[in-house]
C-alpha positions as semicolon CSV with decimal commas, in nm:
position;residue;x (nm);y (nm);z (nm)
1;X;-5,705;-2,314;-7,921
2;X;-5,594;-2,146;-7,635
3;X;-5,844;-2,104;-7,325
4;X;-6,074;-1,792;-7,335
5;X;-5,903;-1,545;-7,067
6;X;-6,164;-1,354;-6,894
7;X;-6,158;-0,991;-6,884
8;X;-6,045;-0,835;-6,565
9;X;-6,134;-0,474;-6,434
10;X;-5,725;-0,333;-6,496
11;X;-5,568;0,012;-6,567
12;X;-5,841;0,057;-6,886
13;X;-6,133;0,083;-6,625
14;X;-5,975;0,316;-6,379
15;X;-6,235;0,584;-6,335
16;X;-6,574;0,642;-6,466
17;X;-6,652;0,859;-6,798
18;X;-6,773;1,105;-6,562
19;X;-6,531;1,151;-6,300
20;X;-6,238;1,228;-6,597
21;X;-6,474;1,469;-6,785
22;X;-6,575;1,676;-6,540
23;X;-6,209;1,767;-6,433
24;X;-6,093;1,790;-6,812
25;X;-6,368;2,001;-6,842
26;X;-6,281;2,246;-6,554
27;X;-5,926;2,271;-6,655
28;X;-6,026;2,321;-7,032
29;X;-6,285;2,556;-6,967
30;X;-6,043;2,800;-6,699
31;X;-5,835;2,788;-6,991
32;X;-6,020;2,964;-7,191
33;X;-6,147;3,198;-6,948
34;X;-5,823;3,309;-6,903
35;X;-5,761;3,405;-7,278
36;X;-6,079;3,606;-7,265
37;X;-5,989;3,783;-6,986
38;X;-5,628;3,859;-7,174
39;X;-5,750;3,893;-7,487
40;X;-5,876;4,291;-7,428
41;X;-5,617;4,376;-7,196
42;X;-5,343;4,326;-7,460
43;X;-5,578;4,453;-7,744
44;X;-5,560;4,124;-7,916
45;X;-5,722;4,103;-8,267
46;X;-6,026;3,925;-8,364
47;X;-5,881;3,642;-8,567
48;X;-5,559;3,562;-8,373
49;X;-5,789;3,554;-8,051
50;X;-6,039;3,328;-8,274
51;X;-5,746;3,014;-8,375
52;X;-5,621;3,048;-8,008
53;X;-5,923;2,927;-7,898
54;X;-5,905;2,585;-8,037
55;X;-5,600;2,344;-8,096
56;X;-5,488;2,323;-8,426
57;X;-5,431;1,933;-8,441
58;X;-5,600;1,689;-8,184
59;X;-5,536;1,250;-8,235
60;X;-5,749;0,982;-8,018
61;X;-5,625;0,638;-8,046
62;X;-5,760;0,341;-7,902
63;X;-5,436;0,135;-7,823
64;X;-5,485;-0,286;-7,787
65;X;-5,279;-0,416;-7,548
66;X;-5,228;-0,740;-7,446
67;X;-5,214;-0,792;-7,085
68;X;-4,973;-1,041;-6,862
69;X;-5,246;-1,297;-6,840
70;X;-5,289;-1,263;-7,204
71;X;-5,630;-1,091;-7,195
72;X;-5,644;-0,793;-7,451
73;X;-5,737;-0,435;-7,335
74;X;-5,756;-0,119;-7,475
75;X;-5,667;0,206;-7,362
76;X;-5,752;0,539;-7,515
77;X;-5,472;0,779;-7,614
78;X;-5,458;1,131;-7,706
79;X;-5,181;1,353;-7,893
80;X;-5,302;1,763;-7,930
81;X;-5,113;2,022;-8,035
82;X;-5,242;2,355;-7,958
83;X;-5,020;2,614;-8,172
84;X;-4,693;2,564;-8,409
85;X;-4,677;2,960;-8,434
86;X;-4,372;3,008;-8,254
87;X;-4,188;2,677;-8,329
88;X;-4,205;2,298;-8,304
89;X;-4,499;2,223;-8,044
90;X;-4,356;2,084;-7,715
91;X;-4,525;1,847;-7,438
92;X;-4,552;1,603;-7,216
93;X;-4,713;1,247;-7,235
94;X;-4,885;1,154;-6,922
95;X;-5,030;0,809;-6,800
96;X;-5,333;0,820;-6,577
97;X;-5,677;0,732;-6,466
98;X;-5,787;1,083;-6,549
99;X;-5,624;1,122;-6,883
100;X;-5,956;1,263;-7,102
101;X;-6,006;1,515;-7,401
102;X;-6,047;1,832;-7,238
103;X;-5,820;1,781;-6,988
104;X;-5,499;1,695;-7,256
105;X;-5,667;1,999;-7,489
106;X;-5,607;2,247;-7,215
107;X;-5,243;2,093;-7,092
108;X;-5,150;2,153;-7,452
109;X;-5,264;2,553;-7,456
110;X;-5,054;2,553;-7,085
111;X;-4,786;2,460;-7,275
112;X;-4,802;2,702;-7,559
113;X;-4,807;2,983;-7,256
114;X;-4,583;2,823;-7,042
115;X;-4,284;2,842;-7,382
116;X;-4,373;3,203;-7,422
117;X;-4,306;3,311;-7,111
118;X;-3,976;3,135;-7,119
119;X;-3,894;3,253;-7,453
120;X;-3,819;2,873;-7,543
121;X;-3,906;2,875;-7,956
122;X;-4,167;2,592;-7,940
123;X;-4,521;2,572;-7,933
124;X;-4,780;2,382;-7,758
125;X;-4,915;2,045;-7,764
126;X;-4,984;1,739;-7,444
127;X;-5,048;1,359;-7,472
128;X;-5,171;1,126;-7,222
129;X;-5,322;0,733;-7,201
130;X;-5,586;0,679;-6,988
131;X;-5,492;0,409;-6,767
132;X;-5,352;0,330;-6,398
133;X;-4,989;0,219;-6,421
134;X;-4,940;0,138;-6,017
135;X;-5,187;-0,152;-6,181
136;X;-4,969;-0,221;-6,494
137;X;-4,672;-0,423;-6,476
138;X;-4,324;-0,313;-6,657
139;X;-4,400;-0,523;-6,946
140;X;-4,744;-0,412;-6,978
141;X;-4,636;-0,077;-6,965
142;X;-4,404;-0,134;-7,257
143;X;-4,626;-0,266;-7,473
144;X;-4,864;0,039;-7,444
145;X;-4,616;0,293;-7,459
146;X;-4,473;0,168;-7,812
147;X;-4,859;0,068;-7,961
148;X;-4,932;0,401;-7,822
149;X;-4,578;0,545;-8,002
150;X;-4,667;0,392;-8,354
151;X;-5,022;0,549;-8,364
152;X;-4,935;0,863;-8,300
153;X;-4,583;0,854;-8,515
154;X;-4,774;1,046;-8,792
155;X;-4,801;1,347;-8,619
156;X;-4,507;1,359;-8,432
157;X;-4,112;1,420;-8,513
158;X;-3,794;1,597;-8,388
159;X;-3,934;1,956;-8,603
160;X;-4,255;1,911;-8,581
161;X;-4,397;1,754;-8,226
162;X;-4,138;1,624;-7,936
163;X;-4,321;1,489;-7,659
164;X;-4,145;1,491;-7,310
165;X;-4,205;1,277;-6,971
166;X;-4,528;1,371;-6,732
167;X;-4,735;1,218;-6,488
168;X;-4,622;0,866;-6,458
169;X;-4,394;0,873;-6,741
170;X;-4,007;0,895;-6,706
171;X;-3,685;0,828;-6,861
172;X;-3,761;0,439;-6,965
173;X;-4,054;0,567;-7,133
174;X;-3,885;0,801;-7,342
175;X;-3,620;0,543;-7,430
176;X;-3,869;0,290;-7,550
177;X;-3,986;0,606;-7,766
178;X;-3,705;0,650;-7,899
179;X;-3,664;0,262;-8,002
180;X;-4,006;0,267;-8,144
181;X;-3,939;0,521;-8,373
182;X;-3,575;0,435;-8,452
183;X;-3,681;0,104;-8,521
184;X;-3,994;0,226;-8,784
185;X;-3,720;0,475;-8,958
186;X;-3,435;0,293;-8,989
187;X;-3,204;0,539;-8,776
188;X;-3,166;0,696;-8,421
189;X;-3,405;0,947;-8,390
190;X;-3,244;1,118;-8,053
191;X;-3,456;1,421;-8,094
192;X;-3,766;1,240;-8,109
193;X;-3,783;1,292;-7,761
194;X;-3,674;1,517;-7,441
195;X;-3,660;1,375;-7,101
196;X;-3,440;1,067;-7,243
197;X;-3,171;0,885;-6,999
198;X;-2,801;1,090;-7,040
199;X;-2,664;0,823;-7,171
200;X;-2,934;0,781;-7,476
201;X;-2,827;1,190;-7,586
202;X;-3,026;1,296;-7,268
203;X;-2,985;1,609;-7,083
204;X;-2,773;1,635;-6,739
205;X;-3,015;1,745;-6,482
206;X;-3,347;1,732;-6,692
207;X;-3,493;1,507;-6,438
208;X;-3,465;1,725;-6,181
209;X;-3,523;2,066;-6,406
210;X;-3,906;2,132;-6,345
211;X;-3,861;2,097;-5,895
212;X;-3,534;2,304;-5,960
213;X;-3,709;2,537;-6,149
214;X;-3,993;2,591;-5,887
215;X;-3,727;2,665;-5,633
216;X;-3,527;2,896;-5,839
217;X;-3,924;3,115;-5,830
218;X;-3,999;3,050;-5,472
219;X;-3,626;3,194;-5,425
220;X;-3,718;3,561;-5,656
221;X;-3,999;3,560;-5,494
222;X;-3,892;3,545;-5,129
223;X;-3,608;3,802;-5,264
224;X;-3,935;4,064;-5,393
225;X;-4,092;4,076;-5,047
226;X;-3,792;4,106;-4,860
227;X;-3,807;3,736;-4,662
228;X;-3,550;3,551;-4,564
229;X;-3,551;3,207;-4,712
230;X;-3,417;3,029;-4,368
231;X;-3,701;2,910;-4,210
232;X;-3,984;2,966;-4,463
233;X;-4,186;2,702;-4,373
234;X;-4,302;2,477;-4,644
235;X;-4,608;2,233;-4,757
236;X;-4,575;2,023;-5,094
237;X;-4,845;1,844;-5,203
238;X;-4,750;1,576;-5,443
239;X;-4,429;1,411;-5,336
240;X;-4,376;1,274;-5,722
241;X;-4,075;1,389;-5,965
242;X;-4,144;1,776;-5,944
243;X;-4,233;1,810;-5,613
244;X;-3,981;1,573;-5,445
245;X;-3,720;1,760;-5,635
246;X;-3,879;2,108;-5,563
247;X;-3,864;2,041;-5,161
248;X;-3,499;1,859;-5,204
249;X;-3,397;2,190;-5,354
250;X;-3,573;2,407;-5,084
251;X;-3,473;2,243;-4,843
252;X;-3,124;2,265;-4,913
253;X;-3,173;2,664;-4,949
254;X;-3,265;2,634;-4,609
255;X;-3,638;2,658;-4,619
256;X;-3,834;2,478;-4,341
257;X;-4,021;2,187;-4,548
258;X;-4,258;2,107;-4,284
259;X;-4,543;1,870;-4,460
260;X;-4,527;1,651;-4,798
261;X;-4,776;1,407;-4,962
262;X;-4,876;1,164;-5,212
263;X;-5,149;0,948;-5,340
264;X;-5,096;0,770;-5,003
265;X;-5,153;1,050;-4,756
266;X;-4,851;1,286;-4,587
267;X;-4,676;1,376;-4,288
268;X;-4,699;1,689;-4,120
269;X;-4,385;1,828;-3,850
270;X;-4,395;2,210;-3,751
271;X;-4,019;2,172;-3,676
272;X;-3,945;2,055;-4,035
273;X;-3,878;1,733;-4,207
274;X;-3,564;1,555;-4,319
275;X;-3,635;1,542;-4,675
276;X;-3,305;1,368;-4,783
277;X;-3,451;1,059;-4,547
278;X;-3,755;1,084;-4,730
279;X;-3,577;1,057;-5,075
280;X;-3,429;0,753;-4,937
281;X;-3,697;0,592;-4,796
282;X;-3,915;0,640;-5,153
283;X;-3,591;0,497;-5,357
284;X;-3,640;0,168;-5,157
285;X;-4,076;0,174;-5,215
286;X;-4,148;-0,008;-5,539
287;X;-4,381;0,248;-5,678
288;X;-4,181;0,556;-5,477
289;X;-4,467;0,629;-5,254
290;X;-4,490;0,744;-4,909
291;X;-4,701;0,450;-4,773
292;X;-4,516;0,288;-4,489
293;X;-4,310;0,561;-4,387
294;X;-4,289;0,686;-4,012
295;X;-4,036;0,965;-3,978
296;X;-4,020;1,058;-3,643
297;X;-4,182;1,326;-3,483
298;X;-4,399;1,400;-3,783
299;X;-4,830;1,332;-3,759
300;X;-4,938;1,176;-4,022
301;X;-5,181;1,365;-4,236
302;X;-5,404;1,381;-4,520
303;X;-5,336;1,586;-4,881
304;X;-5,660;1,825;-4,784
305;X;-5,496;1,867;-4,412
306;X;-5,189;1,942;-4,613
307;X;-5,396;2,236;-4,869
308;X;-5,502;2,409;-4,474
309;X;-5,196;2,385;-4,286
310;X;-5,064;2,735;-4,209
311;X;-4,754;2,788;-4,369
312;X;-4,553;3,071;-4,546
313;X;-4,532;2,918;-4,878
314;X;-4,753;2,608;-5,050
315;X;-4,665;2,446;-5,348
316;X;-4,943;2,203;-5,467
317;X;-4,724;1,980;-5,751
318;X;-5,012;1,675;-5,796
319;X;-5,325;1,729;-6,031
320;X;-5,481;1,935;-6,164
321;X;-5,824;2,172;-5,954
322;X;-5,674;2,056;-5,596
323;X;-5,778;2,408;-5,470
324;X;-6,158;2,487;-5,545
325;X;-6,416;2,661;-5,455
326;X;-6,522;2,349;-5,224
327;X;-6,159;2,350;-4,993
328;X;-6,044;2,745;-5,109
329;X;-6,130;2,898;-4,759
330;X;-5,955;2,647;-4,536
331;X;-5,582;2,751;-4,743
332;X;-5,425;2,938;-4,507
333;X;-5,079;3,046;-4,652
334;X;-4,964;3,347;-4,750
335;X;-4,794;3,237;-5,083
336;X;-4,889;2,967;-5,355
337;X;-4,670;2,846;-5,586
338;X;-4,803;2,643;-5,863
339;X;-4,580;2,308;-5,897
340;X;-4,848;2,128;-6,070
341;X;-5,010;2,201;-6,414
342;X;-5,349;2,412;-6,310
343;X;-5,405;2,307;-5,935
344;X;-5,604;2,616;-5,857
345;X;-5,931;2,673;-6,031
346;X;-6,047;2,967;-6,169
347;X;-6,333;3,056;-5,931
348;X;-6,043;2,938;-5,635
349;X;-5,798;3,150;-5,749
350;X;-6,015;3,456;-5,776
351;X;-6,098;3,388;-5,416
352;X;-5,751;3,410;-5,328
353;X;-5,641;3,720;-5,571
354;X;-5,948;3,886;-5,333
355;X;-5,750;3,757;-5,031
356;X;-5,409;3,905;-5,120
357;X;-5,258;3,550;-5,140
358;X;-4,953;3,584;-5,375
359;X;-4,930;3,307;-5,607
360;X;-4,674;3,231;-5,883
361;X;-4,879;3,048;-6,179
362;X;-4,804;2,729;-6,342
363;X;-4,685;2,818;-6,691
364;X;-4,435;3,028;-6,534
365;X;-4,288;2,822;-6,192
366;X;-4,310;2,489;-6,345
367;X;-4,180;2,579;-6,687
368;X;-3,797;2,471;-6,589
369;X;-3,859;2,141;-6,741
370;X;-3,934;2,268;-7,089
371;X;-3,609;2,525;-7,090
372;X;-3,395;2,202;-7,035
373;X;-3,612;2,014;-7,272
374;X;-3,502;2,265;-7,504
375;X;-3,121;2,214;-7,467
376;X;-3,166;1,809;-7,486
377;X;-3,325;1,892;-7,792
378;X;-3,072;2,133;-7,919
379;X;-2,790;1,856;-7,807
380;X;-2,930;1,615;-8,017
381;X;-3,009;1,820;-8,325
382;X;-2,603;1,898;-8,314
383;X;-2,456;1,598;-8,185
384;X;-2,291;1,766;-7,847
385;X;-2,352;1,782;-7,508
386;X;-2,384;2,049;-7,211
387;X;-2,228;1,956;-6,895
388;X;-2,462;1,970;-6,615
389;X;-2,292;2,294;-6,486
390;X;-2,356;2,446;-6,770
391;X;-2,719;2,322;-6,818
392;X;-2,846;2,455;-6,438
393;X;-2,686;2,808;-6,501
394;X;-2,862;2,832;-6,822
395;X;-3,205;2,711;-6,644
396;X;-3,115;2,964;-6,344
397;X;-3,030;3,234;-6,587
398;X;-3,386;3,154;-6,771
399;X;-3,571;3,113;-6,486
400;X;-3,452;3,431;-6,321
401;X;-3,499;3,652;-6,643
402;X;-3,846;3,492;-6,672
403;X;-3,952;3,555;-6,293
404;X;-3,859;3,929;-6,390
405;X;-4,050;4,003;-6,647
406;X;-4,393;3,884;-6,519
407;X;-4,297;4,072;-6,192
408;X;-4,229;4,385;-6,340
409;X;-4,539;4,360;-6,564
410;X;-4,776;4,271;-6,288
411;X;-4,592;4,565;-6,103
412;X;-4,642;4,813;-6,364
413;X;-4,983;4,670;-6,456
414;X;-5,109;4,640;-6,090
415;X;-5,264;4,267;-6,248
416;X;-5,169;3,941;-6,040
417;X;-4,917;3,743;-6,208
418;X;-5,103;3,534;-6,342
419;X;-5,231;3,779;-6,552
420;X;-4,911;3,970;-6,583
421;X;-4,781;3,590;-6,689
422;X;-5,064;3,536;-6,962
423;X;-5,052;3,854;-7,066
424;X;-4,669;3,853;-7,182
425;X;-4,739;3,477;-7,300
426;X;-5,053;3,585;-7,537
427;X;-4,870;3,874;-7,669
428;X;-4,570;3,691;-7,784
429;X;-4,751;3,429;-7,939
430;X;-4,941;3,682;-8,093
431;X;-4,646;3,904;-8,228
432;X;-4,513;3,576;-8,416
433;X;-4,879;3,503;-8,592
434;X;-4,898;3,839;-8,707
435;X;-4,555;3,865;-8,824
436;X;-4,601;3,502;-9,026
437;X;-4,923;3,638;-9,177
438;X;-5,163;3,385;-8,970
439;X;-5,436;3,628;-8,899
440;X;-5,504;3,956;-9,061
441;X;-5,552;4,256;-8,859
442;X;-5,863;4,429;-8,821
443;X;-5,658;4,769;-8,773
């Protein structure tokens, strides 16, 4: 008989109950705010606006894992899919402390929005494990992400639910997806999956696709007021996958990025920062964090200095309610441009409407990840492959057209964009339900 292993505190018992709640919550319940503020604007019918309200599918597992020191844990997992109306639903799966209900039921309505403003033919649906990977090793990873992969196999497939990477997830995780499911079905299931490595039928440039596709907005919108992008100075909270991509690609349009962060803390120089050092030093950090750096000239800072530094443009790409009602009046720049899924509250961003502050919402800047996810997906369905050229103009091209249409509604409605965003979002989901006979009208 082996000797009892006693249970350690780990990645399962992260956070309290209560500190991932509440900000589920928040998230969840702006979310549906926001439809009740659209849903009169764009004369939306009883019934539609009734199913929109709820997701149509939502999974918790409770995934055992056992541990390097051959304890057992088990982490709690979520799959949701908020609306199949306008295609296959479409998401990420995240890993984190935070991962809870609400919060994973109102990533999954983003993502129904966020397609429809890209005019990418999917739905909307999110997945997530609550856990803390910096405290998981490789191995413990793996087994969690394929217990978590057979649980949720039921309600997932390559025309039905393709999950992507998202906080803490990346390209390995996808792979050992893919093998997962391959391995249950008897043959490669390449479309399974977006986000994948190129050479297992992934897409060039996908990895970098949601930071590219912030910087492709911040560029229209520097272009619709007439400022020059050369010295624009910069802050970027959240130095992970989107945002260290997003500044890379600034930068190299000649913005000034002046301040980036993590989970660690940030750095803060007025005369700009080399963010091609940066990128190096985080490729040589185990967990690519920030911790340890000292670029010269630069003060170090924390991520709430970062949210108050005065700066043209800020682009908070972490978590989710980073600006609230608590922090809203210390944000002193002129334009926000939301990197992150939902880092403004409601009751912040109202504050800030009041206040003139631009800001370019989530399901529209950060959507560059899912128009890519759509061509991996595409690849795979027809066994061929874009060249990376030919992937970044589409993205630019989509990005562009998108950035267009919510200006020119907002214009012409004299809304914000987000509104202007949600509004064109809602009514194209809408458009499809009524044409498929999913809600009757009351007219």
């Amino acid at each position: 008989m082996k000797k009892k292993i006693p249970v350690k505190k780990s990645g399962a018992q992260a956070v309290s109950d209560n500190t991932t709640r509440n900000g589920g919550h928040e998230l969840w319940s702006s979310g549906l705010a926001m439809l009740d503020e659209i849903a009169p604007r764009i004369k939306l019918e009883e019934g539609i606006y009734t199913i929109l309200r709820k997701p149509e599918l939502e999974l918790t597992v409770n995934i055992p894992v056992t541990m390097d020191d051959e304890h057992v844990e088990v982490f709690t997992g979520y799959r949701i899919q908020h609306s199949n109306a306008r295609g296959p639903c479409k998401g990420g799966i995240r890993y984190h402390p935070s991962v809870n209900l609400n919060e994973i039921r109102a990533l999954a309505a983003l993502m129904t929005w966020k397609c429809a403003v890209v005019n990418v033919p999917y739905g909307g649906a999110k997945g997530g494990v609550q856990c803390d990977p910096m405290h998981m090793s490789v191995g413990e990873l793996q087994r969690m992400t394929r217990g978590f992969t057979k649980m949720i196999l039921p309600v997932i497939g390559g025309k039905r639910d393709i999950p992507a990477p998202d906080m803490n997830t990346n390209e390995q995780t996808m792979a050992w997806i893919v093998d997962t499911v391959s391995s249950i079905k008897g043959n490669m299931e390449l479309e399974i999956v977006t986000g994948k490595p190129v050479s297992l039928g992934g897409a060039a440039g996908r990895k970098e696709a949601t930071g590219r596709g912030v910087a492709m907005c911040i560029k229209e919108l520097l272009k619709r007021k007439n400022l020059p992008i050369e010295n624009t100075t910069v802050a970027v909270q959240g130095f992970g996958n989107v945002g260290s991509n997003a500044a890379t690609a600034l930068h190299e349009m000649g913005c000034k990025v002046v301040a980036v962060s993590d989970i660690t803390g940030g750095f803060y120089n007025r005369h700009g920062l080399d963010i091609h050092a940066v990128n190096k030093y985080l490729a040589t950090h185990p967990k690519r964090l920030l911790e340890g750096y000292k670029p010269e000239g630069a003060d170090r800072i924390t991520n709430e200095e970062l949210l108050a530094l005065k700066v043209d443009l800020l682009v908070p790409a972490a978590l989710e309610n980073q600006i609230h009602a608590g922090n809203v009046d210390s944000v002193r720049a002129g334009m926000i441009v939301e990197a992150a899924n939902g880092p403004v509250t409601r009751e912040a961003d109202m504050v800030l409407d009041s206040r003139n502050v631009l800001l370019v919402p989530d399901i529209l800047a950060n959507a560059g990840g899912v128009v890519v996810s759509y061509l991996e997906w595409v690849q795979n369905l027809q066994c061929f492959m874009w060249p990376a050229e030919e992937v970044n103009k589409n993205l630019e091209r989509t990005m562009t057209e998108s950035f267009d249409n919510v200006w020119n509604l907002s214009r012409q409605h004299d809304v914000s964009l987000r509104i202007a965003a949600y509004m064109l979002a809602v009514g194209k989901v809408a458009d499809v339900m009524r044409l498929r006979g999913l809600s009757h009208s009351t007219e």
